[in-house]
Short mmCIF file of C-alpha atoms in Angstrom, two decimals:
data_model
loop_
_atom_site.label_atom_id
_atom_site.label_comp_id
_atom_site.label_asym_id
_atom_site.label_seq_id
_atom_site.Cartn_x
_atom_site.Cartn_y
_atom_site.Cartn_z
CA UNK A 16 99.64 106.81 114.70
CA UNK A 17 101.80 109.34 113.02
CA UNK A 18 104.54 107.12 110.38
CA UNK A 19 108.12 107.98 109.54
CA UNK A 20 109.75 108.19 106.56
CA UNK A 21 113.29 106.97 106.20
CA UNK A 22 113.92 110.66 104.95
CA UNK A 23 112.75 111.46 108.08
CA UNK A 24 114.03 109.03 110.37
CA UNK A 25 117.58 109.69 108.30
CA UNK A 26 117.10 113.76 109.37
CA UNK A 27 115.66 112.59 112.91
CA UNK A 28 118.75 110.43 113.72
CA UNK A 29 121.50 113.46 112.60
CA UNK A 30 119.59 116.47 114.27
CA UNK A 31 119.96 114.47 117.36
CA UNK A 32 122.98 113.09 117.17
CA UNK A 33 124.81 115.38 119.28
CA UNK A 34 126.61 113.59 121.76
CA UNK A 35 126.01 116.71 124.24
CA UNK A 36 122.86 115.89 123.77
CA UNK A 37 120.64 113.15 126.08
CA UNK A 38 120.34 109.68 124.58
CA UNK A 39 116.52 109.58 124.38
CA UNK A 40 116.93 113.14 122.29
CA UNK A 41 114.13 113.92 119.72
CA UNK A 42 112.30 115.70 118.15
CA UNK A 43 109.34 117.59 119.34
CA UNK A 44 106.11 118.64 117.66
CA UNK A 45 103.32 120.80 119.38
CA UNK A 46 100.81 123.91 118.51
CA UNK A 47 102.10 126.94 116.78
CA UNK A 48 101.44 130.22 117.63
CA UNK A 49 100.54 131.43 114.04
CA UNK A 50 97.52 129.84 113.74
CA UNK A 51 94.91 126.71 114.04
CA UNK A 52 97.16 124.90 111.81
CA UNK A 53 100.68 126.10 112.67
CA UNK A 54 102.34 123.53 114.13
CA UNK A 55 105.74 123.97 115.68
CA UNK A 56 109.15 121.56 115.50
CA UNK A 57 111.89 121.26 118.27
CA UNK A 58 114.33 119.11 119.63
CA UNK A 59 113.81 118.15 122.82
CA UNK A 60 115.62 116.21 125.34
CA UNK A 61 112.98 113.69 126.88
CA UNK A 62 109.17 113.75 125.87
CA UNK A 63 106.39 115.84 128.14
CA UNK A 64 104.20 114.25 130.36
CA UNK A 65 101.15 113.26 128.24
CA UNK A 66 103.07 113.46 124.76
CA UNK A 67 102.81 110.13 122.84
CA UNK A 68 105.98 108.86 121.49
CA UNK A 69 106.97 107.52 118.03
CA UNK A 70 110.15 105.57 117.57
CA UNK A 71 111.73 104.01 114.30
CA UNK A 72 115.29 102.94 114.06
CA UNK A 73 116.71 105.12 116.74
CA UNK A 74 114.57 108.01 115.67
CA UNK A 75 112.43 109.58 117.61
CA UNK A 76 109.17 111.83 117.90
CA UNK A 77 107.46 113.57 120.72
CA UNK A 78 103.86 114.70 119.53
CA UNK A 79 102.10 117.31 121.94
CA UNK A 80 98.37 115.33 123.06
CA UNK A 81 96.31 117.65 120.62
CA UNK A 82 98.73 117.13 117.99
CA UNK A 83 99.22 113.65 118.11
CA UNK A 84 95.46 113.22 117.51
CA UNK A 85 95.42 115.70 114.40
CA UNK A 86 98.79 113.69 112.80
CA UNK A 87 97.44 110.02 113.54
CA UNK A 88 96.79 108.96 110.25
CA UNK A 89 99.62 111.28 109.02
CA UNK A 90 102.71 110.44 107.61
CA UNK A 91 106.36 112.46 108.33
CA UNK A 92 109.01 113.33 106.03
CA UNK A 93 111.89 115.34 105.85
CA UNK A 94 114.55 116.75 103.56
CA UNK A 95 118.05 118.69 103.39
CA UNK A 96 118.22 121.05 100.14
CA UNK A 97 121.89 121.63 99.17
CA UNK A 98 122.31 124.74 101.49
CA UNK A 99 121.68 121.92 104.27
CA UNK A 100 118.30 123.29 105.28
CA UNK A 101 115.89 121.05 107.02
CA UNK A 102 112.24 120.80 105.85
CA UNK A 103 109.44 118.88 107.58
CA UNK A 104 106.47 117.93 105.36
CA UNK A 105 103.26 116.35 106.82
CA UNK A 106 100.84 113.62 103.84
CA UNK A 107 97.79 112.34 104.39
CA UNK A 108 97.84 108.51 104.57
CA UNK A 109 101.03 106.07 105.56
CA UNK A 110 103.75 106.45 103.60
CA UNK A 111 106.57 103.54 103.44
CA UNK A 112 108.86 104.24 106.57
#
């Protein structure tokens, strides 16, 4: 199963903090459309039928069927540079959550 970061559950937490926003909010990952690889982030407000879901401290992760299989022994982390951009990086392995 895909692992979290604390970067990432940290970045998780605040892009869905919104309080417009549903309380089971998160983050969605699923196929790109540039590519075999290209894989595509979203927030989304509840998971799709047939995604599996990851959840660490409040954080949460919606991973498209297909997807979930290619990230399961795949570790998640994220960063904010000092403009406040969000990247997403995907490792090999289980990193410490």
């Amino acid at each position: 199963m895909l692992t979290l970061t604390s970067g990432a559950v940290q970045v998780i937490r605040t892009v869905t903090a919104n309080p417009e926003l549903p309380p089971e909010t998160g983050i969605r990952i699923e196929p790109g459309t540039q590519g075999a690889d290209a894989l595509q982030l979203s927030v989304a407000p509840a998971p799709e039928a047939g995604d599996q879901v990851v959840e660490e401290e409040g954080a949460r992760v919606y991973l498209e069927p297909g997807v979930a299989q290619l990230l399961d022994d795949k570790t998640l982390d994220a960063a904010v540079d000092p403009q406040g951009d969000v990247s997403f990086t995907i490792a090999e392995g289980t990193g410490t959550p």
